[in-house]
mmCIF file of C-alpha atoms in Angstrom:
data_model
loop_
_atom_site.group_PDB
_atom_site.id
_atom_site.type_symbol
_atom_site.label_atom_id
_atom_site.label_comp_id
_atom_site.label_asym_id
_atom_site.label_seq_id
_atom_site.Cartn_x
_atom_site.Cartn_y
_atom_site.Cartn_z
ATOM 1 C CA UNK A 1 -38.542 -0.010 -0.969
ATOM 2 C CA UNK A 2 -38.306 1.937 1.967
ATOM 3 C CA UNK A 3 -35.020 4.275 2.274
ATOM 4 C CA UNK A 4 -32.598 4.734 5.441
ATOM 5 C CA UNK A 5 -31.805 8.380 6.264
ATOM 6 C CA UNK A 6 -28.444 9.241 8.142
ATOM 7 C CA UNK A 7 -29.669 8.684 11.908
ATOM 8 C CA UNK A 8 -31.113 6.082 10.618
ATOM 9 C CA UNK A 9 -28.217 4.161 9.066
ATOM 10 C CA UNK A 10 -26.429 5.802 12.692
ATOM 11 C CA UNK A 11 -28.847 3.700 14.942
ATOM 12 C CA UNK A 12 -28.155 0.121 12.787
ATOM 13 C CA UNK A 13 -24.187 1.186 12.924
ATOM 14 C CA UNK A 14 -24.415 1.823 16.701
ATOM 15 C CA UNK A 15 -26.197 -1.733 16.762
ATOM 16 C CA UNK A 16 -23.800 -3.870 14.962
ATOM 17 C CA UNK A 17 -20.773 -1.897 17.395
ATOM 18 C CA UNK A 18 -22.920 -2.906 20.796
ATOM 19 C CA UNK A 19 -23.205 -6.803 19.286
ATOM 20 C CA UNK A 20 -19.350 -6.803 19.156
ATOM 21 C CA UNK A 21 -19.114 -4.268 22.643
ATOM 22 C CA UNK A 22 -21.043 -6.792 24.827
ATOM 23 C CA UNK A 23 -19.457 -10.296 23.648
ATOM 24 C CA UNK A 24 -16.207 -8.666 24.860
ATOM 25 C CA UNK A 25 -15.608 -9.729 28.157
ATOM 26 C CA UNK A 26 -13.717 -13.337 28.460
ATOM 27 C CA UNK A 27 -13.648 -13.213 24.684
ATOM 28 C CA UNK A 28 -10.655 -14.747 22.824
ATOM 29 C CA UNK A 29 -9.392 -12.645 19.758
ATOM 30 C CA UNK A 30 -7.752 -14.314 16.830
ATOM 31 C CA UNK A 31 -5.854 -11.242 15.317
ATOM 32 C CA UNK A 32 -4.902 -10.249 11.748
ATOM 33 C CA UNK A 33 -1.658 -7.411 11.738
ATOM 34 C CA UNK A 34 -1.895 -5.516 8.588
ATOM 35 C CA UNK A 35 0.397 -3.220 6.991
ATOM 36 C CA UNK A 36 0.835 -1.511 3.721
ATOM 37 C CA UNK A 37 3.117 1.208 2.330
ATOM 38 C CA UNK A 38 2.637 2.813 -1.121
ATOM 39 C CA UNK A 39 5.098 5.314 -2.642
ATOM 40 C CA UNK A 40 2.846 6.243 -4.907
ATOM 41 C CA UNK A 41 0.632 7.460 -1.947
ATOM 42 C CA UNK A 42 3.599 9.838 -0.802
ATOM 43 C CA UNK A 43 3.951 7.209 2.135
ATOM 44 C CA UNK A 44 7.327 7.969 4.533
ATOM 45 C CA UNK A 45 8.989 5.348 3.745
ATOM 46 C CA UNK A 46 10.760 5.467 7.328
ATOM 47 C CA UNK A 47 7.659 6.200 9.606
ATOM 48 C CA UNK A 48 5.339 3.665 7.053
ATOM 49 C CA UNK A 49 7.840 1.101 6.882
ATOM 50 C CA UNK A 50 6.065 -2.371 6.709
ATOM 51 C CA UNK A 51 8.803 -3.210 9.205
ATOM 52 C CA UNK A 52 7.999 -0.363 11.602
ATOM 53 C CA UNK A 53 4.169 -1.066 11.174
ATOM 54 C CA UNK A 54 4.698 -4.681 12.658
ATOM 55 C CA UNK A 55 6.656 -3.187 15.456
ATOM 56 C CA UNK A 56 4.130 -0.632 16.491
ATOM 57 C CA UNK A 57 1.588 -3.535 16.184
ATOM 58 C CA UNK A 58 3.416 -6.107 18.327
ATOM 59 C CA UNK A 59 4.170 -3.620 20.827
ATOM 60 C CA UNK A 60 0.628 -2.504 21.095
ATOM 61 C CA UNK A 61 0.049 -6.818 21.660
ATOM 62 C CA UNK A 62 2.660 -7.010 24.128
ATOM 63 C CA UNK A 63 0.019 -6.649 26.996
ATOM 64 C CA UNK A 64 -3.052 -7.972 25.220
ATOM 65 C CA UNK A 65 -3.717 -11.702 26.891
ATOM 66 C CA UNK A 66 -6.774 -11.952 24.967
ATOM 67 C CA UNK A 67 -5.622 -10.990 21.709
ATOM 68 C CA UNK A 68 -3.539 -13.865 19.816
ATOM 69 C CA UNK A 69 -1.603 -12.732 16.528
ATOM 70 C CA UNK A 70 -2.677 -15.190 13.965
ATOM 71 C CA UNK A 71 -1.183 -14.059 10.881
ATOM 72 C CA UNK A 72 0.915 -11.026 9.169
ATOM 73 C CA UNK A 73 -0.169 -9.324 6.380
ATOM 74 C CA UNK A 74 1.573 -6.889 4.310
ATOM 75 C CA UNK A 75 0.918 -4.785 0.707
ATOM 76 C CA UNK A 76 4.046 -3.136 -0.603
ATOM 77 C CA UNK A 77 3.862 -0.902 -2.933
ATOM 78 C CA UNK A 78 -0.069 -0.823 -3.219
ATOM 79 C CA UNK A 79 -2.119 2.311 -3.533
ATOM 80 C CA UNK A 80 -4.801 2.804 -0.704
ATOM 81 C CA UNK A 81 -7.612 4.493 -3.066
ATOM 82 C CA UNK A 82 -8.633 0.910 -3.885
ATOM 83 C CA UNK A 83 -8.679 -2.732 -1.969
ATOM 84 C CA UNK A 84 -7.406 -4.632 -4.825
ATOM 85 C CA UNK A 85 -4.708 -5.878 -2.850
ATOM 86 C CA UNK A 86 -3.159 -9.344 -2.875
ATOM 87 C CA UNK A 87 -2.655 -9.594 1.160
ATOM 88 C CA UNK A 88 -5.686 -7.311 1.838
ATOM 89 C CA UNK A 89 -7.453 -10.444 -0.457
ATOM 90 C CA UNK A 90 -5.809 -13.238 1.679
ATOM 91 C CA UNK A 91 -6.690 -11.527 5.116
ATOM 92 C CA UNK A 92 -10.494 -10.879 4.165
ATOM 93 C CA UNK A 93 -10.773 -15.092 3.219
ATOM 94 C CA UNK A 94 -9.569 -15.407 7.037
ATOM 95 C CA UNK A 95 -12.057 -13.296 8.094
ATOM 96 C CA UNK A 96 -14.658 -14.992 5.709
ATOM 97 C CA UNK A 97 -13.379 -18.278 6.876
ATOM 98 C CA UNK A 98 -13.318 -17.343 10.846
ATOM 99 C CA UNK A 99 -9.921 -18.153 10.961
ATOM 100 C CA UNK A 100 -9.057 -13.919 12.582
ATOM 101 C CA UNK A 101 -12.060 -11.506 14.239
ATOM 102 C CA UNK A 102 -9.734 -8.958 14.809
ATOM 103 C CA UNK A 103 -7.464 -6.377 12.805
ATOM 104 C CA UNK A 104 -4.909 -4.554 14.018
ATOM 105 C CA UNK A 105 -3.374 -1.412 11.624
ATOM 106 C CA UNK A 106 -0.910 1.126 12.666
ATOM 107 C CA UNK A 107 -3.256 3.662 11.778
ATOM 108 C CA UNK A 108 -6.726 4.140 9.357
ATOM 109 C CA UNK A 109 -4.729 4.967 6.645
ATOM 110 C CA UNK A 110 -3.083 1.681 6.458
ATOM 111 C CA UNK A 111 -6.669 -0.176 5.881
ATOM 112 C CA UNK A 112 -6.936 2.616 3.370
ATOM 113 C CA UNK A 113 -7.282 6.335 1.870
ATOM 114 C CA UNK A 114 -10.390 6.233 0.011
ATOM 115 C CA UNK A 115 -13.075 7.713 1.894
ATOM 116 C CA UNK A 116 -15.815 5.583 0.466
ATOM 117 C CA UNK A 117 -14.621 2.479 0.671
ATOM 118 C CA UNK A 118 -12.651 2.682 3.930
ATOM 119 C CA UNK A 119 -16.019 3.603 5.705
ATOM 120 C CA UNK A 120 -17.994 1.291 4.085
ATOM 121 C CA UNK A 121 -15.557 -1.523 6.203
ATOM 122 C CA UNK A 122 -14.943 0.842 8.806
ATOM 123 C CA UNK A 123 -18.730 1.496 9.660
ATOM 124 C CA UNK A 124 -20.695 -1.331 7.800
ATOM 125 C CA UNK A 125 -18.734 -4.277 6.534
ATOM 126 C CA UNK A 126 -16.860 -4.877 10.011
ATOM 127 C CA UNK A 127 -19.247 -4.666 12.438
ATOM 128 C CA UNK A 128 -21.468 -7.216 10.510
ATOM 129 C CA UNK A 129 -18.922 -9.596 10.432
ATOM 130 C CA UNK A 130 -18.380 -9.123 13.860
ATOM 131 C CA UNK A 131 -14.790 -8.304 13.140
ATOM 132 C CA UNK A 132 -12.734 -6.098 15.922
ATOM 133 C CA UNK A 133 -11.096 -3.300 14.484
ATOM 134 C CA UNK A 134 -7.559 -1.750 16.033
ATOM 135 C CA UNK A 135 -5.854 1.452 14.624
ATOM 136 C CA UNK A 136 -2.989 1.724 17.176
ATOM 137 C CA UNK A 137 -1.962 5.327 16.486
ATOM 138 C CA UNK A 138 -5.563 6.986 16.287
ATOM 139 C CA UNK A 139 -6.457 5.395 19.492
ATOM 140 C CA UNK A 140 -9.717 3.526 17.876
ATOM 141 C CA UNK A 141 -10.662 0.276 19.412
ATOM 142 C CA UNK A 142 -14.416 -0.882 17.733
ATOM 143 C CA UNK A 143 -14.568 -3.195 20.933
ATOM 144 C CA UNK A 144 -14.326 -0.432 23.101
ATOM 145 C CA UNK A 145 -17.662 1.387 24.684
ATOM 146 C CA UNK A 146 -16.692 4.791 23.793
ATOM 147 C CA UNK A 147 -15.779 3.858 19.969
ATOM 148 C CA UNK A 148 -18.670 5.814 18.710
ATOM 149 C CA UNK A 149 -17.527 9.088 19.227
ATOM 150 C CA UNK A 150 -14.288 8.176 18.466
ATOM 151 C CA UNK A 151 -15.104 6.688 15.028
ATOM 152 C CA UNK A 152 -16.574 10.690 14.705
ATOM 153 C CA UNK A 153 -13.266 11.461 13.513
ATOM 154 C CA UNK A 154 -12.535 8.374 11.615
ATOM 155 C CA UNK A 155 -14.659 9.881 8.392
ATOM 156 C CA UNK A 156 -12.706 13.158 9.129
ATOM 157 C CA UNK A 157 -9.393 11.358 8.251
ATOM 158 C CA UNK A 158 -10.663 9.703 5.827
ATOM 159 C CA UNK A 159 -11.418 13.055 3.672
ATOM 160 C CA UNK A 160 -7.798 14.319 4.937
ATOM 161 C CA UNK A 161 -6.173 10.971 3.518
ATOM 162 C CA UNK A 162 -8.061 10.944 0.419
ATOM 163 C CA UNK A 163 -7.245 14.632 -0.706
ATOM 164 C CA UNK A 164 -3.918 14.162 0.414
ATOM 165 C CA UNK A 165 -3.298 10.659 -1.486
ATOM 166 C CA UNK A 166 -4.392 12.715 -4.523
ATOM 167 C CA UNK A 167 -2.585 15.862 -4.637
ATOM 168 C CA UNK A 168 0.581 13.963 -3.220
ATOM 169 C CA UNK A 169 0.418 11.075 -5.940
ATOM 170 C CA UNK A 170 0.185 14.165 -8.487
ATOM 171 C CA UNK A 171 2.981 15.993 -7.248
ATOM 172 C CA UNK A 172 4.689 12.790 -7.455
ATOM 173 C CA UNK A 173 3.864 12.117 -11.341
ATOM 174 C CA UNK A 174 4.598 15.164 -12.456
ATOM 175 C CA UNK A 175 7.826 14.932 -10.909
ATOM 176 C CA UNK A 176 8.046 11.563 -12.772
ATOM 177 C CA UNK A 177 7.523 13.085 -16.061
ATOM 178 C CA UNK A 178 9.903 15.670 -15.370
ATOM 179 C CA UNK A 179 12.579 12.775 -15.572
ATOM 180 C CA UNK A 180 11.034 10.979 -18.315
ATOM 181 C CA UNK A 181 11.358 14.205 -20.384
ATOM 182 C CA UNK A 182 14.915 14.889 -19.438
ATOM 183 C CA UNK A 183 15.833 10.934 -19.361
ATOM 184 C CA UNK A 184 17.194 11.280 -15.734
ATOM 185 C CA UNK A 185 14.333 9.057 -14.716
ATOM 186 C CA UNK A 186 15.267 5.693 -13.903
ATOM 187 C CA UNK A 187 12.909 2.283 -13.067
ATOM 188 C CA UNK A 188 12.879 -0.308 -10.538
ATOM 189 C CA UNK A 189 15.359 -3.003 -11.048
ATOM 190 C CA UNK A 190 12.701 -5.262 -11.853
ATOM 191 C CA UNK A 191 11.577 -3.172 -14.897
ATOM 192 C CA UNK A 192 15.743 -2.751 -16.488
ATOM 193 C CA UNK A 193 15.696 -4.378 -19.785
ATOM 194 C CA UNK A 194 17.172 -8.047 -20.708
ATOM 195 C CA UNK A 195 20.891 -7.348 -21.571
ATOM 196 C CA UNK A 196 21.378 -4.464 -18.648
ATOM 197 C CA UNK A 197 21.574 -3.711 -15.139
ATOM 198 C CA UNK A 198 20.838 -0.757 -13.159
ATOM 199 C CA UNK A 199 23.343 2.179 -12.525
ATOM 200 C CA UNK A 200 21.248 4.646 -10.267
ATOM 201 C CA UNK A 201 24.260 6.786 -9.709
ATOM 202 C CA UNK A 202 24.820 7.961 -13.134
ATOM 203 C CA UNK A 203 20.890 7.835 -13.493
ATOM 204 C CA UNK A 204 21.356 5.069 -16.536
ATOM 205 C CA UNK A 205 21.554 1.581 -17.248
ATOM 206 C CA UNK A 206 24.584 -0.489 -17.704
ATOM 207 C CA UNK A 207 25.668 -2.986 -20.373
ATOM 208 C CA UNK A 208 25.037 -6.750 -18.299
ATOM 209 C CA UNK A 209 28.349 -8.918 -19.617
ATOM 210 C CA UNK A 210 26.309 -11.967 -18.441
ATOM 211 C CA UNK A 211 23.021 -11.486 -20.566
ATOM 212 C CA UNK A 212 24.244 -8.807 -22.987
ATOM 213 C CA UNK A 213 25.716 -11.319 -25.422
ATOM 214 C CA UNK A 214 22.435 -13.549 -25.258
ATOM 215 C CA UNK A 215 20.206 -10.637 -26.312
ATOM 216 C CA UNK A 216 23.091 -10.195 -29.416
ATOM 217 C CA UNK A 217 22.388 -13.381 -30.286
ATOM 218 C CA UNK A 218 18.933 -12.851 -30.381
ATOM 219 C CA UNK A 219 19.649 -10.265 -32.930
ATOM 220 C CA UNK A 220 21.672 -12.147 -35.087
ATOM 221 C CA UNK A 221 19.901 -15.156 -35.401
ATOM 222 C CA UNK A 222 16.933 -12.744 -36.535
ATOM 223 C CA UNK A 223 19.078 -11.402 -39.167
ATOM 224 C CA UNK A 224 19.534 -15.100 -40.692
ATOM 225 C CA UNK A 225 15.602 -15.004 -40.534
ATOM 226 C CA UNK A 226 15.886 -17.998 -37.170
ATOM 227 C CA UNK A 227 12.112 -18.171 -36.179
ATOM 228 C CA UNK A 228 11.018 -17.185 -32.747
ATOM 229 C CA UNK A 229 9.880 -20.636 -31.889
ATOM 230 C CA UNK A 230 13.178 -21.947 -33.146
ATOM 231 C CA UNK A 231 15.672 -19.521 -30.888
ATOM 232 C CA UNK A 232 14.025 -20.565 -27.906
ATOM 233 C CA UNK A 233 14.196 -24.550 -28.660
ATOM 234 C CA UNK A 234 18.114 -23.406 -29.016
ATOM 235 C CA UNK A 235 18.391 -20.920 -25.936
ATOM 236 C CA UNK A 236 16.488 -23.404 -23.680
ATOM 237 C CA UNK A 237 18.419 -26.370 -25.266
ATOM 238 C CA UNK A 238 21.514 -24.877 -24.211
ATOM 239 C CA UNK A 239 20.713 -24.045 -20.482
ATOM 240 C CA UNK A 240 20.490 -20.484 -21.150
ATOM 241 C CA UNK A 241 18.076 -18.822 -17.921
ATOM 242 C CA UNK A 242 15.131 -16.668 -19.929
ATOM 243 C CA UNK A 243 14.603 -13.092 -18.295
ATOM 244 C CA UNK A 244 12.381 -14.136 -15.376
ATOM 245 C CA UNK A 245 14.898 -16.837 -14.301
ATOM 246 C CA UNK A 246 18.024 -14.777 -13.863
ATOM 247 C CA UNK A 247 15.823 -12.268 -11.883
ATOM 248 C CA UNK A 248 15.150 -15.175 -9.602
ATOM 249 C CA UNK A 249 18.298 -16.312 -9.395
ATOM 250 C CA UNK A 250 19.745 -13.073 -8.541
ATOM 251 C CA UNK A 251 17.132 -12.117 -6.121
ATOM 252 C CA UNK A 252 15.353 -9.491 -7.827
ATOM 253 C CA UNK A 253 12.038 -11.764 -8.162
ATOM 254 C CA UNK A 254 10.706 -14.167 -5.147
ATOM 255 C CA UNK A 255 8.237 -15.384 -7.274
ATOM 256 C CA UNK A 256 8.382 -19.501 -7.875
ATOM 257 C CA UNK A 257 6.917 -19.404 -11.009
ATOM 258 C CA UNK A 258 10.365 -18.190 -12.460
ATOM 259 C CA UNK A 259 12.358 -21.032 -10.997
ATOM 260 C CA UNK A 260 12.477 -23.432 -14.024
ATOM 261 C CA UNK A 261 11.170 -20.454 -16.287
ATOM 262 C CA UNK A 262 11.979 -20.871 -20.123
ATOM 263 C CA UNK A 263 12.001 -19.231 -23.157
ATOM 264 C CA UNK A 264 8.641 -18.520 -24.984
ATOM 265 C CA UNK A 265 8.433 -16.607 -28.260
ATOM 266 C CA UNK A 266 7.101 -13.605 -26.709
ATOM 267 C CA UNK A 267 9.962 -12.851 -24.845
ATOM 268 C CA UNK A 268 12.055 -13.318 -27.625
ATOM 269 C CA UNK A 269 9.694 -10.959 -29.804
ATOM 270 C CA UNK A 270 9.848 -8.643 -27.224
ATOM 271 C CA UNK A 271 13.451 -8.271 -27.301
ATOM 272 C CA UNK A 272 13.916 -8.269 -31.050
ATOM 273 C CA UNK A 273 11.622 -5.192 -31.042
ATOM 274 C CA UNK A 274 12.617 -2.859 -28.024
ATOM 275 C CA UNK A 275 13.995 0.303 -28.953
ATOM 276 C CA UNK A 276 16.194 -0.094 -25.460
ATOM 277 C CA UNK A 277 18.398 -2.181 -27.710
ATOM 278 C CA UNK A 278 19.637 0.675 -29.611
ATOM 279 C CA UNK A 279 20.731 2.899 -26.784
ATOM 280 C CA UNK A 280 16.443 4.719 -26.478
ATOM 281 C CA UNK A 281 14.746 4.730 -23.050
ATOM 282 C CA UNK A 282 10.539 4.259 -23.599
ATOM 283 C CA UNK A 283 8.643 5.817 -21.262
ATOM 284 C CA UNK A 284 4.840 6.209 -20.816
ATOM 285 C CA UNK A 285 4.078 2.759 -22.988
ATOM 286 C CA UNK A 286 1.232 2.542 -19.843
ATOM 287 C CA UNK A 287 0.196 4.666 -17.675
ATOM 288 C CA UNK A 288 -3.346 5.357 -15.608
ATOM 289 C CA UNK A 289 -4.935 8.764 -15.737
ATOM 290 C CA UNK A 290 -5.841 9.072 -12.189
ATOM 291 C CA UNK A 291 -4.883 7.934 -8.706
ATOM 292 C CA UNK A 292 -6.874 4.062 -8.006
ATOM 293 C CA UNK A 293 -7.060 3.452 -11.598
ATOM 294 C CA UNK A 294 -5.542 0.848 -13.228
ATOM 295 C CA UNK A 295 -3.021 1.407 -15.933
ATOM 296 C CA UNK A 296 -3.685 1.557 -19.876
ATOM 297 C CA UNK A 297 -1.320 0.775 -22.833
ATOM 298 C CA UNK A 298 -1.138 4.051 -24.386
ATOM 299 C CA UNK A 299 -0.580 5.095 -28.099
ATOM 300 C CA UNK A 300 3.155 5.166 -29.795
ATOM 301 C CA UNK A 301 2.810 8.692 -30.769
ATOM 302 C CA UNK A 302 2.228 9.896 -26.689
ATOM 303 C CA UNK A 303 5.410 7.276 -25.458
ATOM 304 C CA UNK A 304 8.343 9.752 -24.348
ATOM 305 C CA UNK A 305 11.574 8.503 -26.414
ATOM 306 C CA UNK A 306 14.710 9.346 -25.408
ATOM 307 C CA UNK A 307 17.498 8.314 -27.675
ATOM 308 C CA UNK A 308 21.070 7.590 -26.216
ATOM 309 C CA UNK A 309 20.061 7.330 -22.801
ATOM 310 C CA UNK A 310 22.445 4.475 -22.012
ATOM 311 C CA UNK A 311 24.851 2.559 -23.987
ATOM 312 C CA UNK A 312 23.373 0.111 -27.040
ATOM 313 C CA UNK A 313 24.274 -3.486 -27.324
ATOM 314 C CA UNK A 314 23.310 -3.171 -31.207
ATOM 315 C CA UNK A 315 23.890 -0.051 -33.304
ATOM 316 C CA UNK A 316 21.753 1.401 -36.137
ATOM 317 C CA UNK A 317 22.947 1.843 -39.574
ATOM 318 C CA UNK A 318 22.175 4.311 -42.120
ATOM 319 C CA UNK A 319 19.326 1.916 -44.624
ATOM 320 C CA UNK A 320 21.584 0.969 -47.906
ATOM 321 C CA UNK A 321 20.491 -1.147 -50.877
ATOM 322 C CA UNK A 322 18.558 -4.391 -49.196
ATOM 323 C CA UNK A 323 16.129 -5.395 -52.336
ATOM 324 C CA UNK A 324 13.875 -2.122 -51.014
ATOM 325 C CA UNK A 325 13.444 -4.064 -47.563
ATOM 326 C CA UNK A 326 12.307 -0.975 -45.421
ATOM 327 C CA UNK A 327 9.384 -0.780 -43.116
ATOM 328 C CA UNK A 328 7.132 -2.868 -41.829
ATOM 329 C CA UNK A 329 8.814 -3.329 -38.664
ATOM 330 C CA UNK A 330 12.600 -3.634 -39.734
ATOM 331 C CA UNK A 331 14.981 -2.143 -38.678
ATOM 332 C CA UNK A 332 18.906 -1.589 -39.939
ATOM 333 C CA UNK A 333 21.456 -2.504 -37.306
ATOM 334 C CA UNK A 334 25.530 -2.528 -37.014
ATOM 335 C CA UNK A 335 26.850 -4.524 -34.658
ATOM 336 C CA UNK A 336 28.994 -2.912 -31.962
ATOM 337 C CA UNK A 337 31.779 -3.799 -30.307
ATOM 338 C CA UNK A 338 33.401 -5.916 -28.597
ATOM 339 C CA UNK A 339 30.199 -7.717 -30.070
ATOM 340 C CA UNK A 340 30.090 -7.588 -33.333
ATOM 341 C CA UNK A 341 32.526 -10.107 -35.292
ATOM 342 C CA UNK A 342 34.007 -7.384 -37.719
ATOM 343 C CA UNK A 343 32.575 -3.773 -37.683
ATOM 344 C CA UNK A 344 30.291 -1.795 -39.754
ATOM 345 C CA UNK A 345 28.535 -5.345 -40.364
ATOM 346 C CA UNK A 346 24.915 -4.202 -41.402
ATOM 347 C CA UNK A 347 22.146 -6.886 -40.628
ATOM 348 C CA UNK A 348 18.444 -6.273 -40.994
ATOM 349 C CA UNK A 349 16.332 -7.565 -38.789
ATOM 350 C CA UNK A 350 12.648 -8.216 -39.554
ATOM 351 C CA UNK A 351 10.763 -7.138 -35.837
ATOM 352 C CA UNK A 352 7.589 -8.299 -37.767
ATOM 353 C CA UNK A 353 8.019 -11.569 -38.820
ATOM 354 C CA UNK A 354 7.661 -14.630 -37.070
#
């Protein structure tokens, strides 16, 4: 098998741009708009904003007769050191299925950071498909006749964006894990706990007076050893929305798939064995050990506890005489108030046992 050296791989590159450079003229574009943003990238959320990207794009169409804007697409919130992105996905199946030739980013690092990858569509993938490439801000048109040279300096950002998406997203973590270690640091509202809501400006959560007395339920009917199967026939029997349902009703969620969510046992099991319940934030339960990687459950002993972060819904008691029924998962409780029906109640409930 015979091997291609650079000015080799140069020449065929320079070929596929001419095929797309000479079927130019008169040529109809069906265009793709594409932006992403990424926090954990160290994105400006201003200057990156997927809102500001589509302006810069349509603005750059304004006087473009023979390009026609097909679709949008969009990533929020999706690193650019890999192209497992659901939008990215969508808008390479138009390309696939010659529904758009043409994609239009606000700049290279939109498409992507990684140096790799981004020049393997930059400089091979793209030009094969015969797909026209637009980065608004660096000036690079693929159609164009003098795209070569400026695609010189495409690699060059590339490197910049890559190192910089690195060192950035670690500044970032450890400034994360700061928080986490002092309990100042608080999720999205999309990752609060059943039973609270989010209070950013004292940095903590807040008891939820519409959910918080489901999730004491929960609690109690563990403690008189209810099944998990059997407190969601009598949640969803009574009308009572499941996590994923309020968050679609109040807007937190867009997703469909929560509309007529219901109760499953896992969600129930999930809530009769977080630790939030009791007043600890758990941080660190998954994390991934470098920038593009995907995240791994990690083990108990490395999650960062922090007890009394917020208030608790259910209280721990001191373990007293209970027939020797410590460990294995349970765990002592006394309800609180205004929940609990008289105080210093103790219950035990059994995390472990279905």
């Amino acid at each position: 098998r015979r091997v291609l050296f650079r000015s080799e791989m140069a020449r065929k590159s320079r070929a596929n741009n001419a095929l797309i450079i000479s079927d130019t003229k008169n040529k109809m574009w069906n265009a793709g708009l594409y932006g992403r943003l990424s926090v954990e990238d160290g994105d400006d959320t201003e200057q990156n904003s997927i809102g500001n990207q589509k302006k810069i794009g349509n603005r750059f169409l304004a006087d473009k007769p023979d390009i026609v804007l097909v679709d949008t697409y969009s990533d929020h919130g999706c690193t650019g050191m890999n192209f497992e992105r659901p939008d990215f996905k969508r808008m390479f199946e138009d390309i696939k299925s010659g529904r758009i030739n043409c994609i239009i980013v606000k700049d290279i690092s939109r498409l992507g950071r990684h140096f790799v990858m981004t020049s393997n569509f930059v400089e091979r993938i793209f030009p094969e498909m015969g797909v026209r490439l637009i980065c608004v801000n660096d000036g690079y048109d693929s159609s164009e006749p003098n795209a070569d040279s400026s695609a010189l300096t495409l690699p060059l950002k590339m490197v910049m964006n890559d190192y910089y998406v690195k060192d950035i997203s670690q500044k970032i973590r450890s400034s994360i894990h700061a928080k986490m270690d002092s309990g100042e640091y608080l999720p999205s509202a999309g990752s609060i706990p059943y039973g609270y809501i989010r209070d950013p400006e004292n940095n903590t959560f807040q008891v939820d007076e519409e959910t918080a007395p489901v999730v004491l339920r929960i609690f109690q009917m563990r403690a008189d050893r209810v099944s998990f199967n059997g407190i969601c026939r009598e949640l969803n029997s009574e009308g009572i929305p499941c996590p994923g349902k309020i968050r679609y009703e109040r807007g937190v969620t867009m997703a469909e798939k929560y509309k007529d969510a219901l109760w499953i046992p896992g969600t129930v099991r999930k809530i009769a064995q977080d630790a939030a319940y009791i007043g600890c934030r758990v941080h660190g339960k998954a994390m991934r050990s470098k920038v593009g990687l995907d995240k791994k459950r990690r083990p108990e002993d490395e999650w960062k506890i922090i007890e009394n972060a917020h208030p608790a819904i259910v209280v721990r008691a001191l373990p007293r005489l209970h027939n020797g029924l410590v460990g294995g998962g349970a765990v002592f409780i006394r309800l609180s108030e205004p929940f609990a029906a008289g105080a210093g109640i103790d219950h035990l409930i059994q995390g472990n046992t279905a």
